[in-house]
Coordinates of C-alpha atoms in Angstrom, one line a residue:
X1 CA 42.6 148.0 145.0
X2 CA 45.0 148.7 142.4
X3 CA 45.9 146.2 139.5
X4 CA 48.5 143.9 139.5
X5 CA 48.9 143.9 136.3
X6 CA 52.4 145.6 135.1
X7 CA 52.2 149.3 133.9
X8 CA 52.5 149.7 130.4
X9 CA 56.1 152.0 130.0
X10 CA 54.9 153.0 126.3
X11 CA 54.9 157.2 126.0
X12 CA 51.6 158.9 124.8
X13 CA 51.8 161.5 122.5
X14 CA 53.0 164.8 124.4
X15 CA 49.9 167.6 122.9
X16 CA 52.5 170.4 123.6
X17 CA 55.3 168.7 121.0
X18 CA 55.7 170.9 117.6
X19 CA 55.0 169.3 114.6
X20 CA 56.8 166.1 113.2
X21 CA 59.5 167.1 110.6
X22 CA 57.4 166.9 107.4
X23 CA 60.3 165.4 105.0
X24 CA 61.3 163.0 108.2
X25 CA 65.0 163.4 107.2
X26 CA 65.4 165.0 110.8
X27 CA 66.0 161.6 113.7
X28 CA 64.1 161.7 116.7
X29 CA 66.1 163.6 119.8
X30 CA 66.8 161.0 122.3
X31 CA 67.8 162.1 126.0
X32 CA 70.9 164.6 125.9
X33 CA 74.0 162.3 126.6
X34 CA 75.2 162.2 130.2
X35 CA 77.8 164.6 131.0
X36 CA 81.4 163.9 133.0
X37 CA 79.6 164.8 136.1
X38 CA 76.5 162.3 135.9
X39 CA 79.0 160.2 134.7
X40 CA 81.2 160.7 137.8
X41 CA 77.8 160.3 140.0
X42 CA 76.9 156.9 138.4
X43 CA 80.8 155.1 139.2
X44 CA 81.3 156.5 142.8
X45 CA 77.5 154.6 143.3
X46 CA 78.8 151.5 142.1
X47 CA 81.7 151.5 143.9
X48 CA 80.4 152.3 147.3
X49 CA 78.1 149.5 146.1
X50 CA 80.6 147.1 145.5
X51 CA 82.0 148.0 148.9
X52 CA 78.9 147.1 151.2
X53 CA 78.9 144.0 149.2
X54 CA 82.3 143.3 150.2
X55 CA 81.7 144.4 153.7
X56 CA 79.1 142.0 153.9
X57 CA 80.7 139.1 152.9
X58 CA 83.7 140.0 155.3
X59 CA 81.4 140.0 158.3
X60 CA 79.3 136.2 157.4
X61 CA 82.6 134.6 156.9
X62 CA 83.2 135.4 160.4
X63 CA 80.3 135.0 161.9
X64 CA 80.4 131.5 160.0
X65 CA 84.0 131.0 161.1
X66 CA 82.9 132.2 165.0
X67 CA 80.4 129.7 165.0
X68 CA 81.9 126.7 162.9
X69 CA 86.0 126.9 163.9
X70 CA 85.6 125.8 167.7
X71 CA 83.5 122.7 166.2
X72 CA 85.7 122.0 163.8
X73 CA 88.5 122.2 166.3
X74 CA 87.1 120.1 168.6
X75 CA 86.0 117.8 166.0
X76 CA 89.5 117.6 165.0
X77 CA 90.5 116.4 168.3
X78 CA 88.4 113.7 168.5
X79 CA 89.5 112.6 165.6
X80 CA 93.2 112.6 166.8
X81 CA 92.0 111.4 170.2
X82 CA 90.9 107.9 167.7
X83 CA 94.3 107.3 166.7
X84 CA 97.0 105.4 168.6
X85 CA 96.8 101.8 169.5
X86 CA 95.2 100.5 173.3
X87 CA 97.6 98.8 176.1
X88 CA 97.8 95.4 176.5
X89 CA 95.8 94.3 179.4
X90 CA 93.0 97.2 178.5
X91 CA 90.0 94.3 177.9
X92 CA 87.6 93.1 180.3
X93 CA 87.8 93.0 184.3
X94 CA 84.6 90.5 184.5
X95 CA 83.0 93.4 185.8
X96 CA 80.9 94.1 182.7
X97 CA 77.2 94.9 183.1
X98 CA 74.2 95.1 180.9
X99 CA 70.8 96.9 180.4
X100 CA 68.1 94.4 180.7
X101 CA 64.2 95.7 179.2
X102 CA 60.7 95.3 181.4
X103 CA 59.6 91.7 179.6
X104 CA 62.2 89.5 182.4
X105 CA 59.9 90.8 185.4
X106 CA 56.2 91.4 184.0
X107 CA 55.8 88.0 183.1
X108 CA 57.0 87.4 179.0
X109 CA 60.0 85.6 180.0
X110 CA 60.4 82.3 180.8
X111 CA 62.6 79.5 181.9
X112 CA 63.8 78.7 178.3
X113 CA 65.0 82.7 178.0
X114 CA 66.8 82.3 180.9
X115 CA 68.4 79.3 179.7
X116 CA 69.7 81.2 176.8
X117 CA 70.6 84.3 178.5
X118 CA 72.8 82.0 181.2
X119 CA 74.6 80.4 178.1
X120 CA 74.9 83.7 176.7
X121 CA 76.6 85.4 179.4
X122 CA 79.0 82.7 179.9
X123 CA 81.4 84.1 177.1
X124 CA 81.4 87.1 178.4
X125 CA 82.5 90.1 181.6
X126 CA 78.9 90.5 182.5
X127 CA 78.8 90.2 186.1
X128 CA 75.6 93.2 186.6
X129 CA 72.0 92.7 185.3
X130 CA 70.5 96.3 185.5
X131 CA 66.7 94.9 184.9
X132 CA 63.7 97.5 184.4
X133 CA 61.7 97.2 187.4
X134 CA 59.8 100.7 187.4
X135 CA 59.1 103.2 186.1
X136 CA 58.4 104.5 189.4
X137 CA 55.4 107.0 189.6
X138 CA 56.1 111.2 189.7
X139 CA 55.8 111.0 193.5
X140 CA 58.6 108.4 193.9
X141 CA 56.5 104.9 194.7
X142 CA 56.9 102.0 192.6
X143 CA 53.6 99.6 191.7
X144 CA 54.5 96.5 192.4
X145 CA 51.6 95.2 190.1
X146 CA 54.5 96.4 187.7
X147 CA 56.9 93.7 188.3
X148 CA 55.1 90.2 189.4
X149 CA 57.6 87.8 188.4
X150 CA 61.0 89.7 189.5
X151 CA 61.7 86.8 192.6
X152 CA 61.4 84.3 189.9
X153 CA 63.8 86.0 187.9
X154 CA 66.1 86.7 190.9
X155 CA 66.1 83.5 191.9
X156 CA 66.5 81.8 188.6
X157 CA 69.6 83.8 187.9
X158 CA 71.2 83.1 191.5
X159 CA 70.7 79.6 190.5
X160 CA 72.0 79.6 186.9
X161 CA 74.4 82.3 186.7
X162 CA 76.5 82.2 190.0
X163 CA 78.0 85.1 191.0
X164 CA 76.0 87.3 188.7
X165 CA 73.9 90.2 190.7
X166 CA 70.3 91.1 189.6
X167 CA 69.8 95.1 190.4
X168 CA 66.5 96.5 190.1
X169 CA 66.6 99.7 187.3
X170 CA 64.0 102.5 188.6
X171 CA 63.7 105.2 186.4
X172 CA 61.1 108.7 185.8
X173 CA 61.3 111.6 183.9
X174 CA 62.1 114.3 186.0
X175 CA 60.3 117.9 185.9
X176 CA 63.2 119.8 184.9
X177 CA 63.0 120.9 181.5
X178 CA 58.7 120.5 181.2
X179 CA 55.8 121.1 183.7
X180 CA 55.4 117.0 183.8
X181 CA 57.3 114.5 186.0
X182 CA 59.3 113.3 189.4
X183 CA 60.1 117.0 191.1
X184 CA 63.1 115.8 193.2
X185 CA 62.7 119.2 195.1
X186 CA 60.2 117.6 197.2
X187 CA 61.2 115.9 200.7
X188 CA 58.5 113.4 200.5
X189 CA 59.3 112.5 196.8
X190 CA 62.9 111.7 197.9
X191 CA 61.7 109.8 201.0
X192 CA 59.4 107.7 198.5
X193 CA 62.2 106.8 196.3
X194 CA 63.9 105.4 199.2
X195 CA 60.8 103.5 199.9
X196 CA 60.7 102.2 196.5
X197 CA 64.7 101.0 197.0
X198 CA 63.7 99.0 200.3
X199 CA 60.5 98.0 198.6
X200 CA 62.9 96.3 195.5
X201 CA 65.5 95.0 198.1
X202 CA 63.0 93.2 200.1
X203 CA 62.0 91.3 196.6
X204 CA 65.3 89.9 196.6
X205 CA 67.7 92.1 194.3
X206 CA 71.2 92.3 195.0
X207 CA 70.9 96.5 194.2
X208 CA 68.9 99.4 193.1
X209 CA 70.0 101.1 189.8
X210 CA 68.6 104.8 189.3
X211 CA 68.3 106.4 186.5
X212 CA 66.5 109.7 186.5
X213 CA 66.5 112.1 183.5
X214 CA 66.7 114.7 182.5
X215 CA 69.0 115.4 185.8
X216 CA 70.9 119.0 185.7
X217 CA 74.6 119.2 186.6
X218 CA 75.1 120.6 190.3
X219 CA 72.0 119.2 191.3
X220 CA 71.9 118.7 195.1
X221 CA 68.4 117.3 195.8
X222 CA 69.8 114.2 193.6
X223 CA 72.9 114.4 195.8
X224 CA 70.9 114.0 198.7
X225 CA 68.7 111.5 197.7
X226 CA 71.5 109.1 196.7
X227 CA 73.0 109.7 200.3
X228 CA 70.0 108.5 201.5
X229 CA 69.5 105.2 199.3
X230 CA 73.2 104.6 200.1
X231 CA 72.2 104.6 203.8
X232 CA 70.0 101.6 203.0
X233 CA 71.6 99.5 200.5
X234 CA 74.9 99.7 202.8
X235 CA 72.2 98.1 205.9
X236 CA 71.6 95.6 203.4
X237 CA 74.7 94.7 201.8
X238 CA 73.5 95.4 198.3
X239 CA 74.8 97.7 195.3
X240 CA 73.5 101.2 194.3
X241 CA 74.5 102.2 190.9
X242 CA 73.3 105.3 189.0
X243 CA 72.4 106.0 184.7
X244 CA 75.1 108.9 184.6
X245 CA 74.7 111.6 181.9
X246 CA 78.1 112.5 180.0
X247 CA 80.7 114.6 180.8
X248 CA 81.3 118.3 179.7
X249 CA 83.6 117.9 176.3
X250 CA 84.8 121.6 177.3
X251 CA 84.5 123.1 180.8
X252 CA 81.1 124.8 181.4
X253 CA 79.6 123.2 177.8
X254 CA 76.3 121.9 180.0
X255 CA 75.8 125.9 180.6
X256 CA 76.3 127.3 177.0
X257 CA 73.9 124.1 175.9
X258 CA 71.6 124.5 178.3
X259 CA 71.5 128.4 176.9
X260 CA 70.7 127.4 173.4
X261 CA 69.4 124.3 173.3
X262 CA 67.5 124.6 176.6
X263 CA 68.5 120.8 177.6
X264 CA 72.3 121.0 179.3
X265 CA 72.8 117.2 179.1
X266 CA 76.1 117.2 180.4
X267 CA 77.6 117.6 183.7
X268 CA 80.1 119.1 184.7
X269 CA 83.2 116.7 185.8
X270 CA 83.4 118.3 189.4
X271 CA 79.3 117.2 189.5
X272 CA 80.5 113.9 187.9
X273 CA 82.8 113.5 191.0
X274 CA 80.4 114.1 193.6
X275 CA 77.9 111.6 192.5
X276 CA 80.3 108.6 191.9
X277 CA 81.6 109.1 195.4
X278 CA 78.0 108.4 196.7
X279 CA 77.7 105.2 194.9
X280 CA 79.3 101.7 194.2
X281 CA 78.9 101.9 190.3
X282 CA 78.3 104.7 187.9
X283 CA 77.7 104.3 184.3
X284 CA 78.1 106.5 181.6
X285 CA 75.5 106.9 179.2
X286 CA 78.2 107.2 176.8
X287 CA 75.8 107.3 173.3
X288 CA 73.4 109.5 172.0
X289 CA 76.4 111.7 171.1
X290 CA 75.6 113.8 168.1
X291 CA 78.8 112.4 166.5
X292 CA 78.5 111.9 162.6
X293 CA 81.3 109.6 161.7
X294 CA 82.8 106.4 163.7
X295 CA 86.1 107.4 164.2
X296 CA 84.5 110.9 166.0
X297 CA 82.5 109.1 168.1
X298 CA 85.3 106.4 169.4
X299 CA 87.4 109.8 170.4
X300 CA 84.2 111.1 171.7
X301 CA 84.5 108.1 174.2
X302 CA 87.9 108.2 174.8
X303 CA 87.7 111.5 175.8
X304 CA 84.9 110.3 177.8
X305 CA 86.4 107.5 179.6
X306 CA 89.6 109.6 180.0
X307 CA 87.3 112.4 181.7
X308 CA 85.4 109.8 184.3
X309 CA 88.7 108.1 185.1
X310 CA 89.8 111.1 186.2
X311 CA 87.1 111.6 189.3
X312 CA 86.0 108.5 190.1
X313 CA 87.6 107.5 192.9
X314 CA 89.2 103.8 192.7
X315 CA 87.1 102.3 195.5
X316 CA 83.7 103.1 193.3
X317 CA 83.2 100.8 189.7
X318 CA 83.1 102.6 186.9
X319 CA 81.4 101.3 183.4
X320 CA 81.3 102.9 180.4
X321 CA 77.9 102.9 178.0
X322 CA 78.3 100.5 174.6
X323 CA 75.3 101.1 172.0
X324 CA 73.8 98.0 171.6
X325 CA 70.3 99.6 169.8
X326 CA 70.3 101.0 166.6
X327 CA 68.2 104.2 165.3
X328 CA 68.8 106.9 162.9
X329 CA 68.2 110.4 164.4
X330 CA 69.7 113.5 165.6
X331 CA 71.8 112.8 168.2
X332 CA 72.5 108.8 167.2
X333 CA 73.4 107.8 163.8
X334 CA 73.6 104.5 163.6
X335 CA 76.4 104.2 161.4
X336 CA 78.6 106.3 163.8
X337 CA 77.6 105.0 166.8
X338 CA 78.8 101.4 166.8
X339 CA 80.1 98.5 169.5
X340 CA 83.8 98.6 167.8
X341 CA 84.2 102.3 167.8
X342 CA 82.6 102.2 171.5
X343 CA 84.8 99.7 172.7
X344 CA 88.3 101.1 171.3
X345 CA 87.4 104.5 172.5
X346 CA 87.3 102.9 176.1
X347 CA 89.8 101.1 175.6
X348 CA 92.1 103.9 174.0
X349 CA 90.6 106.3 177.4
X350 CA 91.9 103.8 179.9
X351 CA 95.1 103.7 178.2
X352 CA 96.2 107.1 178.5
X353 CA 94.5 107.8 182.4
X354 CA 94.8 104.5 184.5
X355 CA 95.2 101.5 182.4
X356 CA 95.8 99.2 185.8
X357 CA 92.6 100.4 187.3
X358 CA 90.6 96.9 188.4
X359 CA 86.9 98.5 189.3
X360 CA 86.3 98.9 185.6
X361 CA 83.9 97.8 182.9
X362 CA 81.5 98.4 180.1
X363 CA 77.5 98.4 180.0
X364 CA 75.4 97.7 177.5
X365 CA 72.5 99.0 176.3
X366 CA 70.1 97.3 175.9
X367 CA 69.0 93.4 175.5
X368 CA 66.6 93.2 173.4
X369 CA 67.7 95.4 170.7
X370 CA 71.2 93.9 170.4
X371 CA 72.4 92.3 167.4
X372 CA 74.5 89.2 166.9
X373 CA 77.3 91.6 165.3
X374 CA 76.8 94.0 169.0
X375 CA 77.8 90.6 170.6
X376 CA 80.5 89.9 168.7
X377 CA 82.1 93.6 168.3
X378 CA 82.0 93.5 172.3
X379 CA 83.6 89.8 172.3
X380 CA 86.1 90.3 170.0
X381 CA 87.3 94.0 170.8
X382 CA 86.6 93.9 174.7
X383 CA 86.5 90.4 175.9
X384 CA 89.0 89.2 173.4

């Protein structure tokens, strides 16, 4: 092994030198001085040195500018797409809906949380209760160990909160992006989701809300499945509303994510179409955005709102997503991602793409992480 220890660069005595001058007037010979050519030789090096460097630079600022101009771009854009000031008339239809956790059907609620919520409401557009009912299992059923006290809760809100409809919220992760999970590619798992819908309906709710995820744009087993739920919640007069992932910010994004991130997320608007013409409600999941400052994520919305407007046909309710949880990570920051900047990005969308539209609203998520500012940031901005 040889030692790491640094060579010495002292020179031993050479046994072939002539002898040292005796008088030592003589000074030692260093090395003969470079001539013009070495000379030469040692510039044109540094130059063609200097060059590469130069090169090198030249080709990371573009790679940097490549990668970082269309983001900055569209950044830019959202920003702009902030500004302005919403129509008049752009606040609630009293077709507002909210995300409601597992604890009102499994038995933690009770009559004095009712109570409170009825009160609640009162001020408000909320006229959809999308309560978690599942999750169903991978093959499509739903236990209904899982939600004993769900008539109670149905009936209790019939009697408090006239006119407001109770829709049971089945969810499962779907096996598209890991080996685990609801594989909509099966016939029988489709037929059992159905099953779980008449299962829910025959409880008493007034709809079924799905909301499966991670669900690929252009997905036609999904497609077929809500044609099929449709076909019973039409027999039975009740609602079907979907959890709808977000819309492509630039055509084909959901491809070029799905590339490098390997989770597409978005759908594509034309997808987007075809599934709110197969349902009476769609909402937006319109959070989780990856936006870093308020005033990008309200144009985020806008843009949003602006894009779902566009294909949702008028007969079929439209809601848009308001964050009413708060967590720091990628893809939420909290500070970004608030109720005022939600609510005056919808507001600003339906401004500028159908400001008279009446099958409208907002949906928050989720109960039992909102805070008394979430409330009043809806009130004040939406409700008004």
């Amino acid at each position: 092994m040889e030692s790491t220890e640094p060579r010495s660069t002292a020179s031993k005595a050479d046994p072939t030198a002539g002898p040292a001058a005796a008088d030592g007037d003589q000074a030692p010979q260093g090395p003969p001085a470079p001539d013009d050519e070495s000379r030469s030789g040692g510039a044109v090096g540094n130059t063609e040195k200097k060059k590469r460097l130069r090169r090198t630079r030249r080709i990371t600022l573009a790679v940097l500018l490549v990668l970082f101009l269309p983001l900055l771009t569209a950044e830019t854009a959202l920003r702009i797409n902030y500004m302005g000031d919403p129509a008049d008339g752009t606040t609630t239809r009293n077709r507002d809906a909210i995300w409601l956790g597992h604890a009102w059907v499994d038995g933690r609620k009770k009559d004095a949380d009712l109570t409170a919520l009825a009160r609640s409401l009162k001020t408000t557009g909320i006229r959809d209760l999308y309560v978690h009912t599942g999750p169903m299992e991978h093959d499509g059923t739903l236990p209904k160990s899982l939600y004993p006290r769900a008539r109670w809760l149905v009936d209790a809100v019939h009697r408090e909160m006239p006119g407001v409809r109770v829709q049971a919220f089945l969810g499962d992760v779907l096996a598209t992006e890991s080996p685990d999970g609801m594989r909509l590619e099966k016939a029988a798992t489709r037929a059992a989701v159905v099953d779980s819908a008449r299962q829910v309906l025959d409880v008493g709710y007034d709809g079924v809300h799905l909301d499966l995820e991670p669900l690929h744009s252009g997905d036609r087993n999904y497609l077929s499945l809500l044609d099929d739920v449709r076909a019973v919640t039409r027999a039975r007069d009740a609602q079907l509303s979907v959890a709808a992932h977000q819309i492509d910010p630039l055509p084909g994004f959901h491809s070029f994510w799905g590339t490098v991130a390997g989770h597409p997320k978005w759908w594509s608007q034309e997808f987007f179409g075809q599934v709110a013409r197969r349902v009476d409600q769609i909402a937006v999941m319109s959070y989780d955005t990856m936006q870093p400052l308020e005033s990008l994520y309200g144009g985020y919305v806008a843009q949003q709102t602006s894009l779902a407007l566009e294909v949702t046909p008028p007969t079929t309710h439209l809601l848009m997503g308001l964050p009413f949880y708060h967590e720091n990570r990628f893809g939420h920051w909290n500070h970004a991602e608030t109720v005022a900047a939600a609510v005056r990005g919808v507001r600003l969308g339906l401004s500028r793409t159908d400001a008279g539209r009446e099958r409208f609203g907002v949906a928050a998520y989720i109960d039992f992480a909102a805070t008394a500012e979430d409330w009043a940031s809806y009130r004040e901005g939406w409700v008004r």
